[in-house]
PDB file of N, CA and C in Angstrom:
ATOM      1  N   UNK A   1      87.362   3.574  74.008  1.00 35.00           N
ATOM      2  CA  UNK A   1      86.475   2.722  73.217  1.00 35.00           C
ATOM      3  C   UNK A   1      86.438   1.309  73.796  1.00 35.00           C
ATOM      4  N   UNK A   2      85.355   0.560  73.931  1.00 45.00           N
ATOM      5  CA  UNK A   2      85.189  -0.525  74.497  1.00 45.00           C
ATOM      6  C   UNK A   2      85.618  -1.476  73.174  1.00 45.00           C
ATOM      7  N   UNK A   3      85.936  -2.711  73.681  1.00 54.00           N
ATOM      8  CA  UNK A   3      86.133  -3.675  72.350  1.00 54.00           C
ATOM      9  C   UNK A   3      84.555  -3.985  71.956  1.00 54.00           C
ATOM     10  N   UNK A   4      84.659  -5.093  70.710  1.00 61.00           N
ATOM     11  CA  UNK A   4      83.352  -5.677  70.370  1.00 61.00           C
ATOM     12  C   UNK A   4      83.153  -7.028  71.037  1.00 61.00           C
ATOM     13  N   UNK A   5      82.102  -7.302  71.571  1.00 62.00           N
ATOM     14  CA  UNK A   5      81.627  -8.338  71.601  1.00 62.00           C
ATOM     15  C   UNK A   5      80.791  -9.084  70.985  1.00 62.00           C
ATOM     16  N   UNK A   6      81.834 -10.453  70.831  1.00 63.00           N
ATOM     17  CA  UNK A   6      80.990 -11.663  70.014  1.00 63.00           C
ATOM     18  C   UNK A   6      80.343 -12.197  70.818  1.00 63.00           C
ATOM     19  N   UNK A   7      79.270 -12.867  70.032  1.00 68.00           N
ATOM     20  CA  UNK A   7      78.379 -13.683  70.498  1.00 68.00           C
ATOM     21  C   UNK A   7      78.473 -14.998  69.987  1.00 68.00           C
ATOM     22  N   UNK A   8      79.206 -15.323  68.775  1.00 73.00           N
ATOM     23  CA  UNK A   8      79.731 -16.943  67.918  1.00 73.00           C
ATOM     24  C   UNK A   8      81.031 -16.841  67.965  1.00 73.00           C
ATOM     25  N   UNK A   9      81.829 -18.238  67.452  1.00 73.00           N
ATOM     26  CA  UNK A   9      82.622 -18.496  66.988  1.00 73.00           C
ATOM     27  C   UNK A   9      82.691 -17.767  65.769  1.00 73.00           C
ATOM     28  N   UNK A  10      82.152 -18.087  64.788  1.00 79.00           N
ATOM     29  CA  UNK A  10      81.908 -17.444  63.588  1.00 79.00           C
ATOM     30  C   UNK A  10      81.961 -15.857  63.474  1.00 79.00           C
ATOM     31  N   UNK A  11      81.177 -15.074  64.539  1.00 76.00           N
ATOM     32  CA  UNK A  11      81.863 -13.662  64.168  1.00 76.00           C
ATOM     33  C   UNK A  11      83.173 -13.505  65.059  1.00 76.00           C
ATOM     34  N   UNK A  12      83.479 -14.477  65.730  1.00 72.00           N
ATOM     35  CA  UNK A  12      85.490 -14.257  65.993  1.00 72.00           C
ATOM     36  C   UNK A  12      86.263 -14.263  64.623  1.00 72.00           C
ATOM     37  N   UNK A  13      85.799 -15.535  64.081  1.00 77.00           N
ATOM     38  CA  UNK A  13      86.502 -15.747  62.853  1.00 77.00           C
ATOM     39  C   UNK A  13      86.086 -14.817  61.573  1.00 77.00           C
ATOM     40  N   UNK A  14      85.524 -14.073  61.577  1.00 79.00           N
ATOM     41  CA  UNK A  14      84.908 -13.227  60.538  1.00 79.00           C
ATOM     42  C   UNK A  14      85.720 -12.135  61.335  1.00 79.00           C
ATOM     43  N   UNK A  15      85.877 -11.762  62.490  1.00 74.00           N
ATOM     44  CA  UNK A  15      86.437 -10.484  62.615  1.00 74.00           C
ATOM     45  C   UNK A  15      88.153 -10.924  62.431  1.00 74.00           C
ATOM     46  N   UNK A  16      88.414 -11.987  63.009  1.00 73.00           N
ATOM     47  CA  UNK A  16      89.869 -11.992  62.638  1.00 73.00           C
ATOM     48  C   UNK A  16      90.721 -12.357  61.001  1.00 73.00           C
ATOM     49  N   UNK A  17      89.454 -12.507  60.839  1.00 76.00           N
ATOM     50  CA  UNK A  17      89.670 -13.095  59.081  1.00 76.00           C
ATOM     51  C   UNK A  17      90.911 -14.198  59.426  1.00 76.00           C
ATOM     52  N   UNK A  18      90.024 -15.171  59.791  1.00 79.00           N
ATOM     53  CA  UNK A  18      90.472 -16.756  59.599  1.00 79.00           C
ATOM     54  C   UNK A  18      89.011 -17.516  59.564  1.00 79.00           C
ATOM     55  N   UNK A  19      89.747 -18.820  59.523  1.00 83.00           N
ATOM     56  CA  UNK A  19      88.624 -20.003  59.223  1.00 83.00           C
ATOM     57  C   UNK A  19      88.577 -20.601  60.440  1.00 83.00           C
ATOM     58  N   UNK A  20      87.398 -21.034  60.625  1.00 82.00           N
ATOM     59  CA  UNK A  20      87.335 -21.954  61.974  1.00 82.00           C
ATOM     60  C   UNK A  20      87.887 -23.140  61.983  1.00 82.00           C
ATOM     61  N   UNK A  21      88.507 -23.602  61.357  1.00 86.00           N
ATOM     62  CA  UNK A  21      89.390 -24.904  61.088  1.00 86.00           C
ATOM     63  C   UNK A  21      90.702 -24.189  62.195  1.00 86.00           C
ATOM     64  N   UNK A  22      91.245 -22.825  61.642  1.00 84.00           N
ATOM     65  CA  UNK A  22      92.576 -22.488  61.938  1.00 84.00           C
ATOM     66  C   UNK A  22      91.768 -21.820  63.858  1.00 84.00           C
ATOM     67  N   UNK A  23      90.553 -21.523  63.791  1.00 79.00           N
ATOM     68  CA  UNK A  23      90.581 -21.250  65.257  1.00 79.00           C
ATOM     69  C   UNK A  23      90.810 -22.491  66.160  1.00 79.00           C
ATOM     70  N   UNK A  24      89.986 -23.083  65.612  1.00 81.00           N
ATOM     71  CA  UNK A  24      89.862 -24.459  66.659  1.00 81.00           C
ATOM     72  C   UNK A  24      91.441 -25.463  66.515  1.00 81.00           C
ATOM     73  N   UNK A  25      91.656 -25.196  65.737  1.00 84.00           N
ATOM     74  CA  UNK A  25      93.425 -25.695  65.937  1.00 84.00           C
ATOM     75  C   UNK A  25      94.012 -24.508  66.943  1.00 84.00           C
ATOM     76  N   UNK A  26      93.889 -23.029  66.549  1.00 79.00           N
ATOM     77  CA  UNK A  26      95.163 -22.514  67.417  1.00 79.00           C
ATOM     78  C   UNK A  26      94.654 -22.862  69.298  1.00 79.00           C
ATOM     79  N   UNK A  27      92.760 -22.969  69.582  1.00 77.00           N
ATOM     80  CA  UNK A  27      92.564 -23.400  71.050  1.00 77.00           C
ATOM     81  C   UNK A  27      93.026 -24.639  71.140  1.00 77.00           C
ATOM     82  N   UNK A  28      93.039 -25.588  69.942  1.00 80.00           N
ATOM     83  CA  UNK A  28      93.439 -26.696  70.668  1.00 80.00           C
ATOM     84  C   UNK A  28      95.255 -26.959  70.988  1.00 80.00           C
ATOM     85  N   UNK A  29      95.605 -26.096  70.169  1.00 77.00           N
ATOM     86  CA  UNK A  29      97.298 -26.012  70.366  1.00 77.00           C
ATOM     87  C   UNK A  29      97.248 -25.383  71.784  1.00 77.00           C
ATOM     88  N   UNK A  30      96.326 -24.344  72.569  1.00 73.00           N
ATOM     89  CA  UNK A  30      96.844 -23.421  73.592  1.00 73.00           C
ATOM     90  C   UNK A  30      95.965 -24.346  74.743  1.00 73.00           C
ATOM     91  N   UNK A  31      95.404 -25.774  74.360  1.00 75.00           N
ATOM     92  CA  UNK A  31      94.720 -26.647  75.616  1.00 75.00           C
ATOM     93  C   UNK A  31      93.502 -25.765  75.916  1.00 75.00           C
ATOM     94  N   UNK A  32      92.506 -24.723  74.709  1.00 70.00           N
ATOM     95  CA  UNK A  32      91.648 -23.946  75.497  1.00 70.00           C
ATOM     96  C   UNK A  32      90.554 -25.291  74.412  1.00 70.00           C
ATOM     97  N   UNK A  33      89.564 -25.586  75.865  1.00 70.00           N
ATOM     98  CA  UNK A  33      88.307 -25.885  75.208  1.00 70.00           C
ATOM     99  C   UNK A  33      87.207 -25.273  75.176  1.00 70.00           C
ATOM    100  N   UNK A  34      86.352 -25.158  74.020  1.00 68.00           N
ATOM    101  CA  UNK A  34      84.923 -24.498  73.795  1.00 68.00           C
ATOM    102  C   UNK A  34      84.019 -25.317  74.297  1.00 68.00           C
ATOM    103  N   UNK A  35      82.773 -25.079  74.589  1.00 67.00           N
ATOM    104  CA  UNK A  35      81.984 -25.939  74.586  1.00 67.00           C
ATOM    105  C   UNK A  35      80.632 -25.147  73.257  1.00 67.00           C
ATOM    106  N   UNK A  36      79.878 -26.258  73.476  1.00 65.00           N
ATOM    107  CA  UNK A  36      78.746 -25.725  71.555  1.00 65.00           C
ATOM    108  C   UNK A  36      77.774 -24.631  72.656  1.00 65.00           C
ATOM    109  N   UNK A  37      77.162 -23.406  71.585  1.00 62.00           N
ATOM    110  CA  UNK A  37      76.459 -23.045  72.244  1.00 62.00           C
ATOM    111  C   UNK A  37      76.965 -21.863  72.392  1.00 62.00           C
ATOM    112  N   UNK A  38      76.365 -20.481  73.372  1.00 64.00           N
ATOM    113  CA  UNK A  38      77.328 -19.593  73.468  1.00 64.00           C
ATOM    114  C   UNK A  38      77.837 -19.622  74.511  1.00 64.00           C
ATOM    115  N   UNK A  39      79.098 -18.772  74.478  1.00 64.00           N
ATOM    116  CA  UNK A  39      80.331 -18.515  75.920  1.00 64.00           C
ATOM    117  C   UNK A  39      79.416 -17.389  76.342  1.00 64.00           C
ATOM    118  N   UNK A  40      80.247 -17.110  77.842  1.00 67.00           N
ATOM    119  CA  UNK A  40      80.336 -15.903  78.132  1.00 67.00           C
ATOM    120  C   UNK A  40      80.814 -14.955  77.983  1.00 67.00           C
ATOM    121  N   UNK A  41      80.792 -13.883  78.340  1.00 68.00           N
ATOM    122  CA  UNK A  41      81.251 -12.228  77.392  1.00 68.00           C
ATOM    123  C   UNK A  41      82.893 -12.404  77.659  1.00 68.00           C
ATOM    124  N   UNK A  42      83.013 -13.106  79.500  1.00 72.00           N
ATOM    125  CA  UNK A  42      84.528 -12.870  79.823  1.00 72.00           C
ATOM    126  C   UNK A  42      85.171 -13.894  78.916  1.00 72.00           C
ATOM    127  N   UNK A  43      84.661 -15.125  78.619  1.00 70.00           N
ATOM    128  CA  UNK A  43      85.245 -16.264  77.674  1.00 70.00           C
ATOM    129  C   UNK A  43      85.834 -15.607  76.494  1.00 70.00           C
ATOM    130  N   UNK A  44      84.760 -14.797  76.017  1.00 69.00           N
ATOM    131  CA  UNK A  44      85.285 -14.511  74.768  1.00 69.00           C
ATOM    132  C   UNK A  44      86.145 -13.787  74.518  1.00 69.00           C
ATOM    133  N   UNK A  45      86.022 -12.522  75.939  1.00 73.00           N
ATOM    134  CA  UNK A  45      87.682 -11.576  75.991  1.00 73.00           C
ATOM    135  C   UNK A  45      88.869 -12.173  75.368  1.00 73.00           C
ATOM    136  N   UNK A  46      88.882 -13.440  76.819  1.00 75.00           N
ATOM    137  CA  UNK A  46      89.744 -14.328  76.593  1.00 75.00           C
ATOM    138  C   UNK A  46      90.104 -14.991  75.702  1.00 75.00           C
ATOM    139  N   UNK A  47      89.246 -15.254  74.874  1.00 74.00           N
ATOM    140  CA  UNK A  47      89.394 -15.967  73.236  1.00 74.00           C
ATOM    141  C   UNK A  47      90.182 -14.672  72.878  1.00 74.00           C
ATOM    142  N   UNK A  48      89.153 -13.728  72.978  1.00 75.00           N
ATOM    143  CA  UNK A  48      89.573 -12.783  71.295  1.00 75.00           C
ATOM    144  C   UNK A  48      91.217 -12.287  71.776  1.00 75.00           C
ATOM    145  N   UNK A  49      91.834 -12.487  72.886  1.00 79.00           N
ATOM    146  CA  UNK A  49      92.944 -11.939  73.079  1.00 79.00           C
ATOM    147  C   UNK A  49      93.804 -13.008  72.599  1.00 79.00           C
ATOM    148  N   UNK A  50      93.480 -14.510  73.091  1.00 78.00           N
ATOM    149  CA  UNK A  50      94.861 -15.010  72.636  1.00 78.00           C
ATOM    150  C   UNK A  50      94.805 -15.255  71.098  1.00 78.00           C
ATOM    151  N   UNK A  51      93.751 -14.675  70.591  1.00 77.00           N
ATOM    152  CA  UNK A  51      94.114 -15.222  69.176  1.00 77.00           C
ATOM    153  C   UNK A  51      94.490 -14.126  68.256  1.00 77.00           C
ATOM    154  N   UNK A  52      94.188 -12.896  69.274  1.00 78.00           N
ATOM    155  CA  UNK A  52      95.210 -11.836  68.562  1.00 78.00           C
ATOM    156  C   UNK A  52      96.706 -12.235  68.643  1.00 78.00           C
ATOM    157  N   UNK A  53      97.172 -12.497  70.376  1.00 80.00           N
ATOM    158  CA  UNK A  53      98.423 -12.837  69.876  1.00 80.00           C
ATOM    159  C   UNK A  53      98.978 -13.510  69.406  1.00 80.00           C
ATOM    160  N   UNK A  54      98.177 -14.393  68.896  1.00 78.00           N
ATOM    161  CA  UNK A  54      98.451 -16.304  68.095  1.00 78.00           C
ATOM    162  C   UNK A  54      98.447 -15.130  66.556  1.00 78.00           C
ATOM    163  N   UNK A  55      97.730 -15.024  66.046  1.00 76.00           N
ATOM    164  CA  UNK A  55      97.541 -14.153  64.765  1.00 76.00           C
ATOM    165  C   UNK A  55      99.327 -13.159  64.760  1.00 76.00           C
ATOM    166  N   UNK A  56      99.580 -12.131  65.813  1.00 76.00           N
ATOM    167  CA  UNK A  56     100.970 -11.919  65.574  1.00 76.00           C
ATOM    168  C   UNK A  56     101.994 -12.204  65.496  1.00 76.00           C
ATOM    169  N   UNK A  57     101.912 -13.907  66.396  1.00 76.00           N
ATOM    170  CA  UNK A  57     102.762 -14.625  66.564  1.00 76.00           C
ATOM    171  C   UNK A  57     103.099 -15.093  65.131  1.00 76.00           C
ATOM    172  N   UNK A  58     102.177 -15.843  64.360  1.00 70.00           N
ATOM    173  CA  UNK A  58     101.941 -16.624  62.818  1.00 70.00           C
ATOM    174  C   UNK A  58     102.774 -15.378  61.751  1.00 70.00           C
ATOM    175  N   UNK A  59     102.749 -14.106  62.439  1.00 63.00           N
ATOM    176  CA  UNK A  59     103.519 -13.371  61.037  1.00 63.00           C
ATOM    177  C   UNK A  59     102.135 -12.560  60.299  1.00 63.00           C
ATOM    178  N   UNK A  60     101.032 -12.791  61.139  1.00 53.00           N
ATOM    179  CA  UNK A  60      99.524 -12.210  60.308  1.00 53.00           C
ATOM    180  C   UNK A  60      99.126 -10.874  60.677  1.00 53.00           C
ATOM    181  N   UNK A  61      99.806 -10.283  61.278  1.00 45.00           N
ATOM    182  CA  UNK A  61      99.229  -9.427  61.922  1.00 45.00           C
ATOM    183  C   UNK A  61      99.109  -7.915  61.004  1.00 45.00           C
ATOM    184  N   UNK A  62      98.117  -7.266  60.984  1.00 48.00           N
ATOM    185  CA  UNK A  62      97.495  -6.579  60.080  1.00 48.00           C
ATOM    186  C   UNK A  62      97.623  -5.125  61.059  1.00 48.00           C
ATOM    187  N   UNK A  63      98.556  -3.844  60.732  1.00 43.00           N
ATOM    188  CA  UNK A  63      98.235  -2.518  61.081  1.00 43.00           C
ATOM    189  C   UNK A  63      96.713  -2.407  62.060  1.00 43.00           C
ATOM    190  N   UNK A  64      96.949  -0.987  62.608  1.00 44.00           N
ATOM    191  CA  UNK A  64      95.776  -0.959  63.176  1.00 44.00           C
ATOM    192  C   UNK A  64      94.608  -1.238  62.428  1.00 44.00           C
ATOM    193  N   UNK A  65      93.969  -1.333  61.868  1.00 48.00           N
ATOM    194  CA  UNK A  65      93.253  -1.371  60.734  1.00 48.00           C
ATOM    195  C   UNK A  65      92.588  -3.175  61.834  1.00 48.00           C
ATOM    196  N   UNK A  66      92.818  -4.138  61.594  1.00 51.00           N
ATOM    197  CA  UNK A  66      92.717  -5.169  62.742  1.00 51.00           C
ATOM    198  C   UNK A  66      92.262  -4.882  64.027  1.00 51.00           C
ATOM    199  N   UNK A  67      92.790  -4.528  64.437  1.00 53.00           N
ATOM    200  CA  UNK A  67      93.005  -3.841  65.900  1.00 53.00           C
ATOM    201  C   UNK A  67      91.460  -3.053  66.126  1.00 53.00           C
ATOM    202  N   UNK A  68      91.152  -2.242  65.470  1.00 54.00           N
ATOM    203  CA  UNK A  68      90.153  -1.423  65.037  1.00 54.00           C
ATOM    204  C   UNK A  68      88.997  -1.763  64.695  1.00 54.00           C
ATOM    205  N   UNK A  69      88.821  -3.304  64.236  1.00 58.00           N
ATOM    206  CA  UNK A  69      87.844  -3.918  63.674  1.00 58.00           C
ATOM    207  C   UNK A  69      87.249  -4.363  64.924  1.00 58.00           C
ATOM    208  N   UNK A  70      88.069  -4.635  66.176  1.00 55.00           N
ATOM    209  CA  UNK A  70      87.616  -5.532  67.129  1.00 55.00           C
ATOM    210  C   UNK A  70      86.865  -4.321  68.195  1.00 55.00           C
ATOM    211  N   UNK A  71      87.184  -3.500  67.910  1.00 54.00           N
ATOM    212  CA  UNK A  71      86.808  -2.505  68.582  1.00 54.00           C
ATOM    213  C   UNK A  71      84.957  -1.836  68.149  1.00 54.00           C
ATOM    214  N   UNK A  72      84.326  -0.633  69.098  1.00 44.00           N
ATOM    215  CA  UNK A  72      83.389  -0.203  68.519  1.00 44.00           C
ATOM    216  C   UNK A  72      83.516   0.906  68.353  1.00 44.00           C
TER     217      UNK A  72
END
């Protein structure tokens, strides 16, 4: 199964069930900057991975059930 790809910020944060307050803090804790507008597909890999492991790191991490959401 391929993962999903976003196209916003907003469906990152809708799929990880957080707020964009807590995304844009955990890139700015890991020195990653966004720019406005959309990324590219590889950007967003890259997003959606470290904020899975930022999300397991925090103690949030949700059964496959998560895991599954990001997926198609």
């Amino acid at each position: 199964m391929e993962r999903k790809t976003f196209k916003t910020k907003k469906d990152l944060c809708s799929a990880l069930e957080i707020d964009r307050t807590t995304l844009f803090r955990w890139l700015k804790d890991a020195g990653i900057t966004t720019k406005r507008g959309k990324m590219p597909p590889e950007e967003f890999e890259e997003l959606l991975d470290f904020c899975i492991n930022r999300r397991q790191k925090e103690g949030k991490q949700q059964d496959a059930t998560f895991r599954n959401q990001t997926q198609h």
